[in-house]
Amino acid sequence: MRSWVRTLATAGVILVALSAVVETLTRGSMRPIVGVLGGLGLIALIVAALGWVLGVGESETESAEEDDDVLGRPVRRRARADGDEAVEEAEEPVDEAEPDVEVEPDIVDEEAEEVRPRAAARRHRGRMRRQEEPADEEDVGPQRRLSEGTLNGDVRRLSQIKDAELGPTATRYMLRGRAPYVRRPAADGRLASLLKPDRAPHPFVVVVGEAKAGKSRTVVEAVRSVYGQRDPMVVIPEDGQDLANLLTPEPPAAPDRHPWVLWLDDLTAADLAHLSPEIVDRTTQHAVLIGTMTRERWDEIHSGSEIAENARAVLHRATKVPLEFHLTASERAEAAQLYPQERVTGSIGEALVGGEQLTERLRMGREAEPAGYAIVQAAIDARRAGLKRPITESELRRLYPLYLRRIRIDLDPTTALFAQGMAWATEPVASEVALLTRVSDRVGDRAQGDGAGGDGSGGGGPAGFEVLDYLVAAEEGRTVDGEEASEGRPIFDPMWQELLSAVPIDDAFDIGVTACLRGVVHAADAALRKVLESGHPDLAPRAANHLGLLLREQGDLSGARSAFQRAVDSGHPDVVPRAANNLGLLLRQQRDVAGARSAFQRAVDAGNSDVAPRAANNLGLLLREQGDVSGARMAFQRAAESGHSDVAALAAVNLGSLLRDQGDIAGARAAFQRAVDSGQPEAVPVAAVNLGSLLREQGDTMGARGAFQRAVDSGDPAVVPVAATNLGVLLRDQGDMVGARSAFQRAVDSGHPSVVPVAALNLGALLAEQEDIRAAEAAYQLAIDSGRADVVPMAAFCRASLLKQHGDIEGAKQAYELAAESRHPEIAPMALNNLGALLADQDDLDGARTAYQRAIESGHQEVAAMAANNLGALLAEHDDLAGAQAAYQVAAESGHPNAAPVASVNLGMLLEKQGDVVGAREAYRRAVDSGHPDVVQAAAVNLGVLLREQGDLAGARTAFHMAIDSGFFDIPPVKPSSRRVLLTEQSGAVGAQAAHQLAADIPPPSART
């Protein structure tokens, strides 16, 4: 009961009592005075009684003091920034077509949050008076119940709420109660199918479309159609604090078996900061979440900004229902029937609010009503800057001079001119919608009888003015009539500072978040610092954390570190774990291992159900880098077993990688399988690739094929190219050339910069085997053009071999030179050796000699010996016998299993020709003793011939028998381009010509990924 009622009643009693006392003492001598006193007392009592009977005496303050919410906590009437800043990992890119693909979330992005205004709520819903819980709902046990009075905003039955209170603009048709709905079959059908199931988890649906496409009205009609008979409780949060109070620590259950409805109209990234994926999951066990969002805002959230990371994570839980701006032919026909007075060319919402008339009025106002135009521009820019609540008149007065001088330098921003401009801006057009709508003008009448204050202000704070979102979209250069505008008008830069100086800190926080998303760094910095310097116990820590994110993004790591540390030191229970995790990531980036470990551990120990798993995963990554395998395993295990919908599966992937590296194949396989079975969209593709690689190594080709195929089918743009390449290798090895070619081609077509070169190399090799020369050459060239240092040499080598094989000697020469100049430790020596053979065939002695010499000097264990043998053959052909002997000697003594035996035969022939019988005999014996199946016959025959000529018939016999026993029958002549060229001597003995092109076409190593 208000104090004036109590005071009046008390005064009445006192006056009546006083009149009786005076009557008694004066014995009727002062009866006129007694009559006046008694009459006044009776009047006071009657007025007090009427006040009590009519219920105007109940004080909201007393109600707040007397009633606790369902958790027994006092209801706070002022907005607080109790948002939920979700911490998100940003995974490292999947390793370029490597068989072992790890997920390493190096950067954890803290999502910004928005503090809702203290003045009237966005849709100006009347604040409900808190009421007593019904007696049959008092004993609710551990699960709290939803009821009227649960929070500051609206909590009513659906049947008690008018359409205009749920978001649709109040046009002349709606205000008169005659606003028939123009059906949108595509969206209506989709919404009906999503909303009809009456089982948990209930849906989270967001209708997305341009401004005035009809989003809010479509949602209203869908909800009334599906839930009208159930008449569920509908919650319309007044602000972010209201939303946080409602859903944490656990969302309430409805008083009946049906879900309640959480109404989230006109969502922004800052609104979503008060949610998290986990909160959404818990809430959908009891409630349907339904909201609307502009298409531009949806795209902005998904553009990759760190500030919007939490909003993206939350929207991953939502089902997007698009709503087209333009009506279809059948929809236009229905609109014409229902609204014959309206000309609908774009959307029905645009037509009903008078969108074209309003935009034309605003355009003409620049010349006709510059003061009004300046006021509307200021209101639009304030909204664009992040002031989502209605702007107050005092705030408009502060901004008005800035904009008026910008438009008309000759006009003074007088009070009279402001009043004239306000009158023009708030004058409705034919649709009864104005450029600026005063809150009380729009909702005052309809709020009566609904438990709200008659002024329509939402129960507190100064009345404000709301600018039509259609006009805001037009100024942004966004879609206002179904077509993209050419260019948006930038926000007037001086406005940021003036607006920040005018608004309270909760609005400053919102503006800071919006400025971050818009990239207006100076405004974001100023806004967040204003909140931080206020020392507000709730908002200041959040601002510190967000300031850290902003400074980190700007490269100010020192400032970011200080901001994160300040947030950690605040002791705020929600902010500390998130800030500690972000601080840990920053310190890890700065290689402060001890500091990072301490910060991650603090975040883990805080026990926040959302942050602790993320911090544990990050701690595991840090410990693995430091070689603390046991600690990393425990951290990954904790995160994997947390059940966190986003982190658990990713931690299982990291755990699997760790176990695989430690040789625990069974444990790794189980971890990867766990991640695959989780269904988590980010983890499944990566886990499937890792599992496929593991199974392939274990010989389970069918299991590997299934795992790779699942990763390919995921459609993940970062993983599909890797999985397709690995699948192609597997199919090629199994002989499925058609499937392999298709898989490689898919990887190539993906355009993934890290994978395409490897996939193109594999595809080229496959096409070359299938004699598709042009396609193979094009694939090799694609790999070369990538410029990737570990692929170009091999691609150039393979292309050179292909071109040489098909007679393009000049092209082959250039490709070999490209591979040779790469200085790749494996490919360059091979290319030099083959280049030498190519130049030798072209009689380029100097070029061939240089190429072979460079190959020898590379010291390559395999190629140097081959190049030495080939150099020896080249020099022998050109009568440089000393040089040839030295080269052969190097190859013969190399111990190379192929080159050494061949070089020994060639050395024996050279020494024999020079008359060095002892040296030749020793060289032939060394070749025979090598046991090389391709060399023993020739070496044994040549040795037998030599011994026979020396009269050692027994030795000759033994050598010839050795040749026969090795399978010798005859050695026919072969082409000089062969690796070993064996010819029949004139004497009938079998000799061997120098193999001057040994390994001229060394097959490339496997191009597996």
CSV table of N, CA and C in Angstrom, one decimal, residues 17-106:
chain,number,residue,atom,x,y,z
A,17,ALA,N,-11.4,11.4,15.6
A,17,ALA,CA,-11.2,11.4,17.1
A,17,ALA,C,-11.1,12.7,17.7
A,18,LEU,N,-10.4,13.7,17.0
A,18,LEU,CA,-10.2,15.0,17.5
A,18,LEU,C,-11.6,15.7,17.6
A,19,SER,N,-12.4,15.5,16.6
A,19,SER,CA,-13.8,16.2,16.7
A,19,SER,C,-14.6,15.7,17.9
A,20,ALA,N,-14.4,14.4,18.2
A,20,ALA,CA,-15.2,13.8,19.3
A,20,ALA,C,-14.6,14.4,20.6
A,21,VAL,N,-13.3,14.5,20.7
A,21,VAL,CA,-12.7,15.1,21.9
A,21,VAL,C,-13.2,16.6,22.1
A,22,VAL,N,-13.1,17.3,21.1
A,22,VAL,CA,-13.5,18.8,21.2
A,22,VAL,C,-15.0,18.9,21.6
A,23,GLU,N,-15.8,18.0,21.0
A,23,GLU,CA,-17.3,18.0,21.3
A,23,GLU,C,-17.5,17.8,22.8
A,24,THR,N,-16.7,16.8,23.3
A,24,THR,CA,-16.9,16.5,24.7
A,24,THR,C,-16.4,17.6,25.7
A,25,LEU,N,-15.2,18.1,25.3
A,25,LEU,CA,-14.6,19.1,26.2
A,25,LEU,C,-15.4,20.4,26.2
A,26,THR,N,-16.0,20.8,25.0
A,26,THR,CA,-16.7,22.1,24.9
A,26,THR,C,-18.2,22.0,25.2
A,27,ARG,N,-18.6,20.7,25.3
A,27,ARG,CA,-20.0,20.5,25.6
A,27,ARG,C,-21.0,21.1,24.6
A,28,GLY,N,-20.5,21.0,23.3
A,28,GLY,CA,-21.3,21.5,22.2
A,28,GLY,C,-21.2,23.0,21.9
A,29,SER,N,-20.4,23.7,22.6
A,29,SER,CA,-20.3,25.1,22.4
A,29,SER,C,-19.5,25.5,21.1
A,30,MET,N,-18.7,24.5,20.6
A,30,MET,CA,-17.9,24.7,19.3
A,30,MET,C,-18.3,23.7,18.2
A,31,ARG,N,-19.6,23.5,18.2
A,31,ARG,CA,-20.1,22.5,17.3
A,31,ARG,C,-19.8,22.8,15.8
A,32,PRO,N,-19.8,24.0,15.3
A,32,PRO,CA,-19.4,24.2,13.9
A,32,PRO,C,-17.9,23.6,13.6
A,33,ILE,N,-17.0,23.9,14.5
A,33,ILE,CA,-15.6,23.5,14.3
A,33,ILE,C,-15.6,22.0,14.4
A,34,VAL,N,-16.4,21.4,15.3
A,34,VAL,CA,-16.4,19.9,15.4
A,34,VAL,C,-17.0,19.3,14.1
A,35,GLY,N,-17.9,20.0,13.5
A,35,GLY,CA,-18.5,19.4,12.3
A,35,GLY,C,-17.5,19.5,11.1
A,36,VAL,N,-16.7,20.5,11.1
A,36,VAL,CA,-15.7,20.6,10.0
A,36,VAL,C,-14.6,19.5,10.2
A,37,LEU,N,-14.1,19.4,11.5
A,37,LEU,CA,-13.1,18.3,11.7
A,37,LEU,C,-13.7,17.0,11.4
A,38,GLY,N,-14.9,16.7,11.9
A,38,GLY,CA,-15.4,15.4,11.6
A,38,GLY,C,-15.6,15.1,10.1
A,39,GLY,N,-16.1,16.2,9.4
A,39,GLY,CA,-16.3,16.0,8.0
A,39,GLY,C,-15.0,15.7,7.2
A,40,LEU,N,-14.0,16.5,7.6
A,40,LEU,CA,-12.7,16.3,6.9
A,40,LEU,C,-12.2,14.9,7.2
A,41,GLY,N,-12.3,14.4,8.4
A,41,GLY,CA,-11.9,13.0,8.8
A,41,GLY,C,-12.6,12.0,8.0
A,42,LEU,N,-14.0,12.2,7.9
A,42,LEU,CA,-14.7,11.2,7.1
A,42,LEU,C,-14.3,11.2,5.6
A,43,ILE,N,-14.1,12.4,5.0
A,43,ILE,CA,-13.7,12.5,3.6
A,43,ILE,C,-12.3,11.8,3.4
A,44,ALA,N,-11.4,12.0,4.4
A,44,ALA,CA,-10.1,11.3,4.3
A,44,ALA,C,-10.2,9.8,4.3
A,45,LEU,N,-11.1,9.3,5.2
A,45,LEU,CA,-11.3,7.9,5.3
A,45,LEU,C,-11.9,7.3,4.1
A,46,ILE,N,-12.8,8.0,3.5
A,46,ILE,CA,-13.5,7.6,2.3
A,46,ILE,C,-12.5,7.5,1.1
A,47,VAL,N,-11.7,8.5,0.9
A,47,VAL,CA,-10.8,8.5,-0.2
A,47,VAL,C,-9.7,7.4,0.0
A,48,ALA,N,-9.3,7.2,1.2
A,48,ALA,CA,-8.3,6.2,1.5
A,48,ALA,C,-8.9,4.8,1.2
A,49,ALA,N,-10.2,4.6,1.6
A,49,ALA,CA,-10.9,3.4,1.3
A,49,ALA,C,-11.0,3.1,-0.2
A,50,LEU,N,-11.4,4.2,-0.9
A,50,LEU,CA,-11.5,4.0,-2.4
A,50,LEU,C,-10.1,3.7,-3.0
A,51,GLY,N,-9.0,4.3,-2.5
A,51,GLY,CA,-7.7,4.0,-3.0
A,51,GLY,C,-7.3,2.5,-2.8
A,52,TRP,N,-7.7,2.0,-1.6
A,52,TRP,CA,-7.4,0.6,-1.3
A,52,TRP,C,-8.2,-0.3,-2.2
A,53,VAL,N,-9.5,0.0,-2.3
A,53,VAL,CA,-10.4,-0.9,-3.1
A,53,VAL,C,-10.0,-0.9,-4.5
A,54,LEU,N,-9.6,0.2,-5.1
A,54,LEU,CA,-9.3,0.2,-6.5
A,54,LEU,C,-7.9,-0.3,-6.8
A,55,GLY,N,-7.1,-0.7,-5.8
A,55,GLY,CA,-5.8,-1.3,-6.0
A,55,GLY,C,-4.7,-0.4,-6.4
A,56,VAL,N,-4.9,0.9,-6.2
A,56,VAL,CA,-3.8,1.8,-6.6
A,56,VAL,C,-2.8,2.0,-5.5
A,57,GLY,N,-3.0,1.4,-4.5
A,57,GLY,CA,-2.1,1.6,-3.3
A,57,GLY,C,-0.9,0.7,-3.3
A,58,GLU,N,-0.9,-0.3,-4.2
A,58,GLU,CA,0.1,-1.3,-4.1
A,58,GLU,C,1.4,-0.8,-4.7
A,59,SER,N,2.5,-0.8,-4.0
A,59,SER,CA,3.7,-0.2,-4.5
A,59,SER,C,4.6,-1.2,-5.1
A,60,GLU,N,5.2,-0.9,-6.3
A,60,GLU,CA,6.1,-1.8,-6.9
A,60,GLU,C,7.3,-2.1,-6.0
A,61,THR,N,7.7,-1.0,-5.3
A,61,THR,CA,8.9,-1.2,-4.5
A,61,THR,C,8.6,-2.2,-3.4
A,62,GLU,N,7.4,-2.0,-2.8
A,62,GLU,CA,7.0,-2.9,-1.7
A,62,GLU,C,6.9,-4.4,-2.2
A,63,SER,N,6.3,-4.5,-3.5
A,63,SER,CA,6.2,-5.8,-4.0
A,63,SER,C,7.5,-6.4,-4.2
A,64,ALA,N,8.5,-5.6,-4.7
A,64,ALA,CA,9.8,-6.2,-4.9
A,64,ALA,C,10.5,-6.6,-3.6
A,65,GLU,N,10.1,-5.8,-2.5
A,65,GLU,CA,10.7,-6.2,-1.2
A,65,GLU,C,10.0,-7.4,-0.6
A,66,GLU,N,8.7,-7.6,-0.9
A,66,GLU,CA,8.0,-8.6,-0.2
A,66,GLU,C,8.1,-10.0,-1.0
A,67,ASP,N,8.2,-9.9,-2.3
A,67,ASP,CA,8.2,-11.1,-3.1
A,67,ASP,C,9.6,-11.4,-3.6
A,68,ASP,N,10.1,-12.6,-3.4
A,68,ASP,CA,11.3,-13.1,-4.0
A,68,ASP,C,10.9,-13.9,-5.3
A,69,ASP,N,11.9,-14.0,-6.2
A,69,ASP,CA,11.7,-14.8,-7.3
A,69,ASP,C,11.7,-16.3,-6.9
A,70,VAL,N,11.5,-17.2,-7.9
A,70,VAL,CA,11.2,-18.6,-7.6
A,70,VAL,C,12.5,-19.2,-7.0
A,71,LEU,N,13.6,-18.6,-7.1
A,71,LEU,CA,14.8,-19.1,-6.4
A,71,LEU,C,15.0,-18.5,-5.0
A,72,GLY,N,14.1,-17.6,-4.6
A,72,GLY,CA,14.3,-16.9,-3.4
A,72,GLY,C,15.2,-15.7,-3.4
A,73,ARG,N,15.5,-15.3,-4.6
A,73,ARG,CA,16.4,-14.1,-4.7
A,73,ARG,C,15.6,-12.9,-4.9
A,74,PRO,N,16.0,-11.7,-4.3
A,74,PRO,CA,15.2,-10.5,-4.6
A,74,PRO,C,15.3,-10.1,-6.0
A,75,VAL,N,14.2,-9.6,-6.6
A,75,VAL,CA,14.2,-9.2,-8.0
A,75,VAL,C,14.9,-7.8,-8.1
A,76,ARG,N,15.9,-7.8,-9.0
A,76,ARG,CA,16.5,-6.5,-9.2
A,76,ARG,C,15.8,-5.7,-10.3
A,77,ARG,N,15.6,-4.5,-10.1
A,77,ARG,CA,14.8,-3.7,-11.0
A,77,ARG,C,15.6,-2.9,-12.0
A,78,ARG,N,16.9,-2.9,-11.8
A,78,ARG,CA,17.7,-2.2,-12.8
A,78,ARG,C,18.5,-3.2,-13.6
A,79,ALA,N,18.9,-2.8,-14.8
A,79,ALA,CA,19.6,-3.7,-15.7
A,79,ALA,C,21.0,-3.9,-15.2
A,80,ARG,N,21.4,-5.2,-15.4
A,80,ARG,CA,22.8,-5.5,-15.1
A,80,ARG,C,23.4,-6.3,-16.3
A,81,ALA,N,24.7,-6.2,-16.5
A,81,ALA,CA,25.3,-6.9,-17.6
A,81,ALA,C,25.7,-8.3,-17.2
A,82,ASP,N,24.7,-9.1,-16.9
A,82,ASP,CA,25.0,-10.5,-16.5
A,82,ASP,C,24.9,-11.4,-17.6
A,83,GLY,N,25.6,-11.1,-18.7
A,83,GLY,CA,25.6,-11.9,-19.9
A,83,GLY,C,26.5,-13.1,-19.8
A,84,ASP,N,26.4,-13.9,-20.8
A,84,ASP,CA,27.2,-15.1,-20.8
A,84,ASP,C,28.1,-15.1,-22.0
A,85,GLU,N,29.4,-14.8,-21.7
A,85,GLU,CA,30.3,-14.6,-22.8
A,85,GLU,C,30.9,-16.0,-23.1
A,86,ALA,N,30.5,-16.6,-24.1
A,86,ALA,CA,30.9,-18.0,-24.4
A,86,ALA,C,32.3,-17.9,-24.9
A,87,VAL,N,33.2,-18.8,-24.6
A,87,VAL,CA,34.6,-18.9,-25.0
A,87,VAL,C,34.6,-20.0,-26.1
A,88,GLU,N,35.1,-19.6,-27.2
A,88,GLU,CA,35.1,-20.5,-28.4
A,88,GLU,C,36.5,-20.7,-28.9
A,89,GLU,N,36.8,-22.0,-29.2
A,89,GLU,CA,38.1,-22.3,-29.8
A,89,GLU,C,38.1,-22.1,-31.3
A,90,ALA,N,39.2,-21.6,-31.8
A,90,ALA,CA,39.3,-21.5,-33.2
A,90,ALA,C,40.3,-22.5,-33.6
A,91,GLU,N,39.9,-23.6,-34.3
A,91,GLU,CA,40.8,-24.7,-34.6
A,91,GLU,C,41.8,-24.2,-35.6
A,92,GLU,N,43.0,-24.8,-35.5
A,92,GLU,CA,44.0,-24.6,-36.5
A,92,GLU,C,43.5,-25.3,-37.8
A,93,PRO,N,43.9,-24.8,-39.0
A,93,PRO,CA,43.5,-25.4,-40.2
A,93,PRO,C,44.0,-26.9,-40.2
A,94,VAL,N,43.2,-27.7,-40.9
A,94,VAL,CA,43.6,-29.1,-41.0
A,94,VAL,C,44.9,-29.2,-41.8
A,95,ASP,N,45.8,-30.0,-41.3
A,95,ASP,CA,47.1,-30.1,-41.9
A,95,ASP,C,47.0,-30.5,-43.4
A,96,GLU,N,47.8,-29.9,-44.2
A,96,GLU,CA,47.7,-30.0,-45.6
A,96,GLU,C,47.8,-31.5,-46.1
A,97,ALA,N,46.7,-32.1,-46.3
A,97,ALA,CA,46.6,-33.4,-46.8
A,97,ALA,C,47.5,-34.4,-46.2
A,98,GLU,N,47.8,-34.2,-44.9
A,98,GLU,CA,48.6,-35.1,-44.2
A,98,GLU,C,47.7,-36.2,-43.6
A,99,PRO,N,48.2,-37.4,-43.4
A,99,PRO,CA,47.3,-38.5,-42.9
A,99,PRO,C,46.9,-38.2,-41.4
A,100,ASP,N,47.7,-37.5,-40.7
A,100,ASP,CA,47.3,-37.3,-39.3
A,100,ASP,C,46.9,-35.8,-39.1
A,101,VAL,N,45.6,-35.7,-39.0
A,101,VAL,CA,45.1,-34.3,-38.9
A,101,VAL,C,44.7,-34.0,-37.5
A,102,GLU,N,45.3,-33.0,-36.9
A,102,GLU,CA,45.0,-32.7,-35.5
A,102,GLU,C,44.2,-31.4,-35.4
A,103,VAL,N,43.4,-31.4,-34.4
A,103,VAL,CA,42.7,-30.2,-34.1
A,103,VAL,C,43.4,-29.5,-33.0
A,104,GLU,N,43.9,-28.3,-33.2
A,104,GLU,CA,44.6,-27.5,-32.2
A,104,GLU,C,43.9,-26.2,-32.1
A,105,PRO,N,42.9,-26.0,-31.2
A,105,PRO,CA,42.3,-24.7,-31.0
A,105,PRO,C,43.2,-23.7,-30.3
A,106,ASP,N,43.9,-23.0,-31.1
A,106,ASP,CA,44.9,-22.1,-30.6
A,106,ASP,C,44.3,-20.8,-30.0
